[in-house]
Amino acid sequence: MSLTPPSQILWWKEPIHRIEITWIIIALAWCLVLFLWMPYWHVFGNQNLSNEAYRIKPEAFEAKAKAMADKYTVRKETKMDIPVVKPPAGSDVYLVSRMWQWWPILELEKDKSYRLHISSLDWQHGLSIQPVNINAQIIPGYELVMNVTPNQTGEYGVVCNEFCGVGHHTMLGKIYVK
Amino acid sequence: MAVKMFRKCPDSGLYFHKSAESLMKAHAVLGVVYLLIGGVLGLLVAATRAPSIHLLSAEAFYTALTAHGTAILIYWIIFFEIAVLYFASSTLLRCRPATPGLGWLGFLLMLIGSVMTMVAFARGNSSVMFTSYVPMPAEPIFYLGLILFAVGALIGCFIFLGTLVIAKREKTYDGSVPLVTFGAVTACIIAIFTIASGAAILLPTLLWSVGLISNIDPAIYRLFWWGMGHSSQQINVSAHVAVWYAIAAILFGARPMSEKVSRGAFLLYILFLQLASAHHLLVDAGISSTWKVFNTSYAMYLAVLASMIHGLTVPGAIEVAQRKKGYTNGLFEWLRKAPWGNPVFSGMFMSLIVFGFIGGITGVVMGTEQINLIIHNTIFVPGHFHATVAVGTTLAFMAITYFLIPVLFRRELIMPGMAKWQPYIFTAGMLLLILFMLGAGTLGVPRRHWDINFADAAMQYQFAGSAVAMMGVAGMGGILAAVGGGMFCLIAVGSLVFGRRLDPGASLFSSFGLPMADSCYNVETPDRLERTPIESTGSSGHAVEAKGTFVLALVFLASFVVYFFINAKYLSSLWKLG
Ligand code: HEM
Ligand SMILES: [Cu+2]
Ligand SMILES: [Cu+2]
């Protein structure tokens, strides 16, 4: 019984049930498939989070984002006059997260690649591009660089899905893909 | 003159030591108090996340959510686990507890620490979620409270180990410790690692919160915090698996299919679980894919293997025991004829099924490096861990409580009719909550979010109508689950106060941690705990195979494979990312 000591002193020498060993082999094989799938997807899959990241001071990141916005703003939107920025395909694009805003609004082209840089100026935030459902943790002091190639036109919401204070649920941004 | 400190429970044959049983009761009761507090908060949270109810204000919601996570995941579970440790050492091994005085110190620290954090929440300036990611600050008493609580729990762990040493030295048992105790040892070892990891990050964070340290790197914080946060979930898994084995033995006299396999699986937890903390950092910047893949898979999948083994051997042990009793028809007579009206069994078995089929599968799928991209921080995540901790751990603990009330507290259960239904109502509510959070999360709905309609945002975004509807159903499920949880608290506390005394010495105070009347303790030295008799029935051991369980396991595997590839397919439809 599981509440009493094993009946054999040398319990580790007892034979084991046939279905136990069969199951262990099957389960281990499946674990190996799960393991191999990840490197496989790095080579053959199209959705991997890049390994590119830098340490950065919030002011430095903000400055880079401002410089991009100054150069490529095409119009302003919302009553807060948030710039809509349309950077050229293939370029470095900056997305600032801060309480409680994703800044600026981006306008990208379908099937073109961009180097999307994201960092936070204050607390942690959660990048969540909807409805395509791409999520990543955004950590102050770290600049994450993702290579993105949108494959569908539309208006995407950028939700914050890491709790970042009492205005968290108002933190919404936008990406247009044209 | 030697003092008589033990009593033998006439119903179960278990020996309870006077000091150990008081500690057990005090910890278990306080655990239930936190379950009640946490459950009420869970109800408020669920009713707020249901868009049609949207009960609390934003600020109250974030505070309630922080307190819900902390009270229920940390306090309810760990108080109860310390009680389990006393049970698995002193009671099962028939041994006096090491330094019971220190045990009360540990209890006091846990009590004071937990109250401090709850006070911090009530003051409203520490609504940082129980993860308290820096640099979002909480009040110093929040971190201090957590640290005191952890020190108290650590004391409990060391007393457990000390008790094992005494039992060994005084030869209170023959051979190796029972499997259930072995599982508790696993939980205890992981707990010590966990607390060390927590101390490594919470102490500096406390100093930071009072201004003695200027900066804590938020990425490093996450690494260490999850060294605690993830491993502590493995304490829960080890503890509730031990409880499953215990219940299988209590109700069916089940013996492990083979000791080696079950113990080996516990060992895998110790060896590989810690590294699995990496799966919380899969979409963090600054960590390489190689590190992520190695740590989640090399480590996690061997721990996953361990859970898959227990998932087979626990029901397998029950099946073998039932078949020996003559329930041999077809694949599932043993299961159909199980005592489904006994909440100890129904709770335990549903805990096992929901933990494995839902908690296990979703956990591994979202712990795959790339698939985490479509799941991280969505409401899918709370969907997953309510299957693991709210059904897996909590329901297993509820089930064993129904056994402990007569045996440990010496009170008869009040309202047995309600007790019979309680596990089903709780599970039904939880299943709705879980499945619809999983569904809404798959559609991108964020966790920890007060308003998915973004009424106060500068822009607009509309989630799919089905996602919003699913949050509504999840909210209804949450309310039902809270009713089920409330029924448990009512029955448990009600029995301690009003339940018929099974022993004249079982006074009101003794229900809450004071010893029973001295006359109850009439055993000086319990009989030595003997080894399990060699295969009782005549049939040659291995003839009885757990075929039904094996079929269940194959169904499980098939669901796992299908669900994994569905998610891989979903991932492949995303924007190209590299
Ligand atoms: C009484 C039934 C319960 C209900 C109705 C309930 C409801 C919920 C809901 C709706 C959330 C997600 C909120 C969000 O992310 O916006 C949540 C979070 C959570 N629940 Fe529960 N829950 C219950 C019981 C439990 C139990 C028994 C446990 C653990 C033992 C638990 C642990 C947690 C944790 C750790 C969180 C995460 C908090 C955070 O994100 O910081 N819950 N609960
Ligand atoms: Cu945010
Ligand atoms: Cu946020």
JSON list of N, CA and C in Angstrom, two decimals, chain B residues 58-109:
[
{"chain": "B", "resi": 58, "resn": "ALA", "atom": "N", "xyz": [-12.26, 49.48, -11.83]},
{"chain": "B", "resi": 58, "resn": "ALA", "atom": "CA", "xyz": [-10.95, 49.03, -12.29]},
{"chain": "B", "resi": 58, "resn": "ALA", "atom": "C", "xyz": [-10.00, 48.85, -11.12]},
{"chain": "B", "resi": 59, "resn": "GLU", "atom": "N", "xyz": [-9.92, 49.87, -10.27]},
{"chain": "B", "resi": 59, "resn": "GLU", "atom": "CA", "xyz": [-8.96, 49.77, -9.16]},
{"chain": "B", "resi": 59, "resn": "GLU", "atom": "C", "xyz": [-9.27, 48.59, -8.24]},
{"chain": "B", "resi": 60, "resn": "ALA", "atom": "N", "xyz": [-10.56, 48.45, -7.92]},
{"chain": "B", "resi": 60, "resn": "ALA", "atom": "CA", "xyz": [-10.94, 47.35, -7.03]},
{"chain": "B", "resi": 60, "resn": "ALA", "atom": "C", "xyz": [-10.64, 46.01, -7.70]},
{"chain": "B", "resi": 61, "resn": "PHE", "atom": "N", "xyz": [-10.84, 45.96, -9.01]},
{"chain": "B", "resi": 61, "resn": "PHE", "atom": "CA", "xyz": [-10.58, 44.71, -9.72]},
{"chain": "B", "resi": 61, "resn": "PHE", "atom": "C", "xyz": [-9.10, 44.32, -9.63]},
{"chain": "B", "resi": 62, "resn": "TYR", "atom": "N", "xyz": [-8.23, 45.27, -9.88]},
{"chain": "B", "resi": 62, "resn": "TYR", "atom": "CA", "xyz": [-6.81, 44.91, -9.86]},
{"chain": "B", "resi": 62, "resn": "TYR", "atom": "C", "xyz": [-6.35, 44.53, -8.45]},
{"chain": "B", "resi": 63, "resn": "THR", "atom": "N", "xyz": [-6.93, 45.20, -7.46]},
{"chain": "B", "resi": 63, "resn": "THR", "atom": "CA", "xyz": [-6.59, 44.82, -6.08]},
{"chain": "B", "resi": 63, "resn": "THR", "atom": "C", "xyz": [-7.14, 43.43, -5.76]},
{"chain": "B", "resi": 64, "resn": "ALA", "atom": "N", "xyz": [-8.39, 43.20, -6.16]},
{"chain": "B", "resi": 64, "resn": "ALA", "atom": "CA", "xyz": [-8.99, 41.90, -5.87]},
{"chain": "B", "resi": 64, "resn": "ALA", "atom": "C", "xyz": [-8.23, 40.78, -6.56]},
{"chain": "B", "resi": 65, "resn": "LEU", "atom": "N", "xyz": [-7.78, 41.04, -7.78]},
{"chain": "B", "resi": 65, "resn": "LEU", "atom": "CA", "xyz": [-7.06, 40.00, -8.52]},
{"chain": "B", "resi": 65, "resn": "LEU", "atom": "C", "xyz": [-5.72, 39.70, -7.87]},
{"chain": "B", "resi": 66, "resn": "THR", "atom": "N", "xyz": [-5.04, 40.76, -7.43]},
{"chain": "B", "resi": 66, "resn": "THR", "atom": "CA", "xyz": [-3.77, 40.55, -6.73]},
{"chain": "B", "resi": 66, "resn": "THR", "atom": "C", "xyz": [-4.00, 39.71, -5.47]},
{"chain": "B", "resi": 67, "resn": "ALA", "atom": "N", "xyz": [-5.04, 40.07, -4.74]},
{"chain": "B", "resi": 67, "resn": "ALA", "atom": "CA", "xyz": [-5.30, 39.36, -3.48]},
{"chain": "B", "resi": 67, "resn": "ALA", "atom": "C", "xyz": [-5.80, 37.94, -3.74]},
{"chain": "B", "resi": 68, "resn": "HIS", "atom": "N", "xyz": [-6.58, 37.77, -4.79]},
{"chain": "B", "resi": 68, "resn": "HIS", "atom": "CA", "xyz": [-7.07, 36.42, -5.13]},
{"chain": "B", "resi": 68, "resn": "HIS", "atom": "C", "xyz": [-5.88, 35.49, -5.38]},
{"chain": "B", "resi": 69, "resn": "GLY", "atom": "N", "xyz": [-4.98, 35.91, -6.27]},
{"chain": "B", "resi": 69, "resn": "GLY", "atom": "CA", "xyz": [-3.82, 35.07, -6.59]},
{"chain": "B", "resi": 69, "resn": "GLY", "atom": "C", "xyz": [-3.00, 34.76, -5.36]},
{"chain": "B", "resi": 70, "resn": "THR", "atom": "N", "xyz": [-2.75, 35.78, -4.55]},
{"chain": "B", "resi": 70, "resn": "THR", "atom": "CA", "xyz": [-1.87, 35.59, -3.40]},
{"chain": "B", "resi": 70, "resn": "THR", "atom": "C", "xyz": [-2.54, 34.71, -2.34]},
{"chain": "B", "resi": 71, "resn": "ALA", "atom": "N", "xyz": [-3.78, 35.05, -1.99]},
{"chain": "B", "resi": 71, "resn": "ALA", "atom": "CA", "xyz": [-4.43, 34.33, -0.89]},
{"chain": "B", "resi": 71, "resn": "ALA", "atom": "C", "xyz": [-4.65, 32.87, -1.24]},
{"chain": "B", "resi": 72, "resn": "ILE", "atom": "N", "xyz": [-5.02, 32.62, -2.48]},
{"chain": "B", "resi": 72, "resn": "ILE", "atom": "CA", "xyz": [-5.45, 31.27, -2.78]},
{"chain": "B", "resi": 72, "resn": "ILE", "atom": "C", "xyz": [-4.30, 30.41, -3.28]},
{"chain": "B", "resi": 73, "resn": "LEU", "atom": "N", "xyz": [-3.46, 30.99, -4.13]},
{"chain": "B", "resi": 73, "resn": "LEU", "atom": "CA", "xyz": [-2.38, 30.16, -4.68]},
{"chain": "B", "resi": 73, "resn": "LEU", "atom": "C", "xyz": [-1.27, 29.98, -3.65]},
{"chain": "B", "resi": 74, "resn": "ILE", "atom": "N", "xyz": [-0.96, 31.04, -2.92]},
{"chain": "B", "resi": 74, "resn": "ILE", "atom": "CA", "xyz": [0.15, 30.91, -1.98]},
{"chain": "B", "resi": 74, "resn": "ILE", "atom": "C", "xyz": [-0.35, 30.44, -0.63]},
{"chain": "B", "resi": 75, "resn": "TYR", "atom": "N", "xyz": [-1.31, 31.16, -0.04]},
{"chain": "B", "resi": 75, "resn": "TYR", "atom": "CA", "xyz": [-1.64, 30.88, 1.36]},
{"chain": "B", "resi": 75, "resn": "TYR", "atom": "C", "xyz": [-2.49, 29.62, 1.54]},
{"chain": "B", "resi": 76, "resn": "TRP", "atom": "N", "xyz": [-3.57, 29.52, 0.82]},
{"chain": "B", "resi": 76, "resn": "TRP", "atom": "CA", "xyz": [-4.40, 28.30, 0.98]},
{"chain": "B", "resi": 76, "resn": "TRP", "atom": "C", "xyz": [-3.54, 27.07, 0.73]},
{"chain": "B", "resi": 77, "resn": "ILE", "atom": "N", "xyz": [-2.85, 27.09, -0.40]},
{"chain": "B", "resi": 77, "resn": "ILE", "atom": "CA", "xyz": [-2.15, 25.87, -0.79]},
{"chain": "B", "resi": 77, "resn": "ILE", "atom": "C", "xyz": [-1.00, 25.56, 0.15]},
{"chain": "B", "resi": 78, "resn": "ILE", "atom": "N", "xyz": [-0.22, 26.57, 0.50]},
{"chain": "B", "resi": 78, "resn": "ILE", "atom": "CA", "xyz": [0.98, 26.25, 1.30]},
{"chain": "B", "resi": 78, "resn": "ILE", "atom": "C", "xyz": [0.62, 25.92, 2.74]},
{"chain": "B", "resi": 79, "resn": "PHE", "atom": "N", "xyz": [-0.35, 26.62, 3.32]},
{"chain": "B", "resi": 79, "resn": "PHE", "atom": "CA", "xyz": [-0.79, 26.21, 4.67]},
{"chain": "B", "resi": 79, "resn": "PHE", "atom": "C", "xyz": [-1.22, 24.75, 4.64]},
{"chain": "B", "resi": 80, "resn": "PHE", "atom": "N", "xyz": [-1.98, 24.39, 3.62]},
{"chain": "B", "resi": 80, "resn": "PHE", "atom": "CA", "xyz": [-2.46, 23.01, 3.58]},
{"chain": "B", "resi": 80, "resn": "PHE", "atom": "C", "xyz": [-1.30, 22.05, 3.36]},
{"chain": "B", "resi": 81, "resn": "GLU", "atom": "N", "xyz": [-0.34, 22.49, 2.55]},
{"chain": "B", "resi": 81, "resn": "GLU", "atom": "CA", "xyz": [0.79, 21.60, 2.28]},
{"chain": "B", "resi": 81, "resn": "GLU", "atom": "C", "xyz": [1.64, 21.34, 3.52]},
{"chain": "B", "resi": 82, "resn": "ILE", "atom": "N", "xyz": [1.78, 22.35, 4.35]},
{"chain": "B", "resi": 82, "resn": "ILE", "atom": "CA", "xyz": [2.55, 22.11, 5.57]},
{"chain": "B", "resi": 82, "resn": "ILE", "atom": "C", "xyz": [1.80, 21.10, 6.43]},
{"chain": "B", "resi": 83, "resn": "ALA", "atom": "N", "xyz": [0.47, 21.20, 6.45]},
{"chain": "B", "resi": 83, "resn": "ALA", "atom": "CA", "xyz": [-0.30, 20.17, 7.17]},
{"chain": "B", "resi": 83, "resn": "ALA", "atom": "C", "xyz": [-0.04, 18.79, 6.57]},
{"chain": "B", "resi": 84, "resn": "VAL", "atom": "N", "xyz": [0.03, 18.74, 5.24]},
{"chain": "B", "resi": 84, "resn": "VAL", "atom": "CA", "xyz": [0.31, 17.45, 4.58]},
{"chain": "B", "resi": 84, "resn": "VAL", "atom": "C", "xyz": [1.69, 16.93, 5.00]},
{"chain": "B", "resi": 85, "resn": "LEU", "atom": "N", "xyz": [2.64, 17.84, 5.12]},
{"chain": "B", "resi": 85, "resn": "LEU", "atom": "CA", "xyz": [3.98, 17.39, 5.53]},
{"chain": "B", "resi": 85, "resn": "LEU", "atom": "C", "xyz": [3.96, 16.78, 6.93]},
{"chain": "B", "resi": 86, "resn": "TYR", "atom": "N", "xyz": [3.24, 17.41, 7.85]},
{"chain": "B", "resi": 86, "resn": "TYR", "atom": "CA", "xyz": [3.15, 16.82, 9.19]},
{"chain": "B", "resi": 86, "resn": "TYR", "atom": "C", "xyz": [2.47, 15.45, 9.12]},
{"chain": "B", "resi": 87, "resn": "PHE", "atom": "N", "xyz": [1.44, 15.37, 8.29]},
{"chain": "B", "resi": 87, "resn": "PHE", "atom": "CA", "xyz": [0.71, 14.10, 8.17]},
{"chain": "B", "resi": 87, "resn": "PHE", "atom": "C", "xyz": [1.62, 13.02, 7.59]},
{"chain": "B", "resi": 88, "resn": "ALA", "atom": "N", "xyz": [2.34, 13.38, 6.52]},
{"chain": "B", "resi": 88, "resn": "ALA", "atom": "CA", "xyz": [3.15, 12.37, 5.83]},
{"chain": "B", "resi": 88, "resn": "ALA", "atom": "C", "xyz": [4.37, 11.95, 6.64]},
{"chain": "B", "resi": 89, "resn": "SER", "atom": "N", "xyz": [4.78, 12.79, 7.59]},
{"chain": "B", "resi": 89, "resn": "SER", "atom": "CA", "xyz": [5.93, 12.38, 8.41]},
{"chain": "B", "resi": 89, "resn": "SER", "atom": "C", "xyz": [5.44, 11.80, 9.73]},
{"chain": "B", "resi": 90, "resn": "SER", "atom": "N", "xyz": [4.90, 12.65, 10.60]},
{"chain": "B", "resi": 90, "resn": "SER", "atom": "CA", "xyz": [4.56, 12.18, 11.94]},
{"chain": "B", "resi": 90, "resn": "SER", "atom": "C", "xyz": [3.48, 11.10, 11.93]},
{"chain": "B", "resi": 91, "resn": "THR", "atom": "N", "xyz": [2.39, 11.35, 11.18]},
{"chain": "B", "resi": 91, "resn": "THR", "atom": "CA", "xyz": [1.28, 10.40, 11.24]},
{"chain": "B", "resi": 91, "resn": "THR", "atom": "C", "xyz": [1.61, 9.10, 10.50]},
{"chain": "B", "resi": 92, "resn": "LEU", "atom": "N", "xyz": [2.05, 9.24, 9.26]},
{"chain": "B", "resi": 92, "resn": "LEU", "atom": "CA", "xyz": [2.28, 8.02, 8.49]},
{"chain": "B", "resi": 92, "resn": "LEU", "atom": "C", "xyz": [3.42, 7.20, 9.05]},
{"chain": "B", "resi": 93, "resn": "LEU", "atom": "N", "xyz": [4.46, 7.87, 9.56]},
{"chain": "B", "resi": 93, "resn": "LEU", "atom": "CA", "xyz": [5.61, 7.12, 10.07]},
{"chain": "B", "resi": 93, "resn": "LEU", "atom": "C", "xyz": [5.47, 6.82, 11.57]},
{"chain": "B", "resi": 94, "resn": "ARG", "atom": "N", "xyz": [4.37, 7.25, 12.17]},
{"chain": "B", "resi": 94, "resn": "ARG", "atom": "CA", "xyz": [4.12, 6.98, 13.60]},
{"chain": "B", "resi": 94, "resn": "ARG", "atom": "C", "xyz": [5.25, 7.50, 14.47]},
{"chain": "B", "resi": 95, "resn": "CYS", "atom": "N", "xyz": [5.59, 8.73, 14.24]},
{"chain": "B", "resi": 95, "resn": "CYS", "atom": "CA", "xyz": [6.79, 9.27, 14.86]},
{"chain": "B", "resi": 95, "resn": "CYS", "atom": "C", "xyz": [6.48, 10.62, 15.49]},
{"chain": "B", "resi": 96, "resn": "ARG", "atom": "N", "xyz": [7.15, 10.94, 16.58]},
{"chain": "B", "resi": 96, "resn": "ARG", "atom": "CA", "xyz": [6.96, 12.27, 17.17]},
{"chain": "B", "resi": 96, "resn": "ARG", "atom": "C", "xyz": [7.55, 13.31, 16.23]},
{"chain": "B", "resi": 97, "resn": "PRO", "atom": "N", "xyz": [6.96, 14.50, 16.15]},
{"chain": "B", "resi": 97, "resn": "PRO", "atom": "CA", "xyz": [7.51, 15.52, 15.26]},
{"chain": "B", "resi": 97, "resn": "PRO", "atom": "C", "xyz": [8.76, 16.13, 15.88]},
{"chain": "B", "resi": 98, "resn": "ALA", "atom": "N", "xyz": [9.73, 16.49, 15.04]},
{"chain": "B", "resi": 98, "resn": "ALA", "atom": "CA", "xyz": [10.91, 17.19, 15.55]},
{"chain": "B", "resi": 98, "resn": "ALA", "atom": "C", "xyz": [10.48, 18.58, 15.98]},
{"chain": "B", "resi": 99, "resn": "THR", "atom": "N", "xyz": [11.00, 19.05, 17.08]},
{"chain": "B", "resi": 99, "resn": "THR", "atom": "CA", "xyz": [10.82, 20.43, 17.57]},
{"chain": "B", "resi": 99, "resn": "THR", "atom": "C", "xyz": [9.45, 21.06, 17.28]},
{"chain": "B", "resi": 100, "resn": "PRO", "atom": "N", "xyz": [8.38, 20.49, 17.88]},
{"chain": "B", "resi": 100, "resn": "PRO", "atom": "CA", "xyz": [7.06, 21.08, 17.62]},
{"chain": "B", "resi": 100, "resn": "PRO", "atom": "C", "xyz": [6.98, 22.55, 18.02]},
{"chain": "B", "resi": 101, "resn": "GLY", "atom": "N", "xyz": [7.78, 22.97, 19.00]},
{"chain": "B", "resi": 101, "resn": "GLY", "atom": "CA", "xyz": [7.77, 24.38, 19.40]},
{"chain": "B", "resi": 101, "resn": "GLY", "atom": "C", "xyz": [8.12, 25.28, 18.22]},
{"chain": "B", "resi": 102, "resn": "LEU", "atom": "N", "xyz": [9.17, 24.87, 17.50]},
{"chain": "B", "resi": 102, "resn": "LEU", "atom": "CA", "xyz": [9.54, 25.64, 16.32]},
{"chain": "B", "resi": 102, "resn": "LEU", "atom": "C", "xyz": [8.43, 25.59, 15.27]},
{"chain": "B", "resi": 103, "resn": "GLY", "atom": "N", "xyz": [7.71, 24.49, 15.26]},
{"chain": "B", "resi": 103, "resn": "GLY", "atom": "CA", "xyz": [6.59, 24.38, 14.33]},
{"chain": "B", "resi": 103, "resn": "GLY", "atom": "C", "xyz": [5.60, 25.52, 14.53]},
{"chain": "B", "resi": 104, "resn": "TRP", "atom": "N", "xyz": [5.35, 25.83, 15.81]},
{"chain": "B", "resi": 104, "resn": "TRP", "atom": "CA", "xyz": [4.44, 26.95, 16.09]},
{"chain": "B", "resi": 104, "resn": "TRP", "atom": "C", "xyz": [5.04, 28.27, 15.70]},
{"chain": "B", "resi": 105, "resn": "LEU", "atom": "N", "xyz": [6.36, 28.39, 15.82]},
{"chain": "B", "resi": 105, "resn": "LEU", "atom": "CA", "xyz": [7.01, 29.62, 15.36]},
{"chain": "B", "resi": 105, "resn": "LEU", "atom": "C", "xyz": [6.80, 29.77, 13.85]},
{"chain": "B", "resi": 106, "resn": "GLY", "atom": "N", "xyz": [7.02, 28.67, 13.14]},
{"chain": "B", "resi": 106, "resn": "GLY", "atom": "CA", "xyz": [6.81, 28.70, 11.70]},
{"chain": "B", "resi": 106, "resn": "GLY", "atom": "C", "xyz": [5.38, 29.09, 11.36]},
{"chain": "B", "resi": 107, "resn": "PHE", "atom": "N", "xyz": [4.45, 28.50, 12.07]},
{"chain": "B", "resi": 107, "resn": "PHE", "atom": "CA", "xyz": [3.05, 28.81, 11.85]},
{"chain": "B", "resi": 107, "resn": "PHE", "atom": "C", "xyz": [2.77, 30.30, 12.07]},
{"chain": "B", "resi": 108, "resn": "LEU", "atom": "N", "xyz": [3.34, 30.80, 13.16]},
{"chain": "B", "resi": 108, "resn": "LEU", "atom": "CA", "xyz": [3.12, 32.22, 13.49]},
{"chain": "B", "resi": 108, "resn": "LEU", "atom": "C", "xyz": [3.68, 33.14, 12.42]},
{"chain": "B", "resi": 109, "resn": "LEU", "atom": "N", "xyz": [4.88, 32.80, 11.94]},
{"chain": "B", "resi": 109, "resn": "LEU", "atom": "CA", "xyz": [5.48, 33.63, 10.89]},
{"chain": "B", "resi": 109, "resn": "LEU", "atom": "C", "xyz": [4.63, 33.61, 9.63]}
]
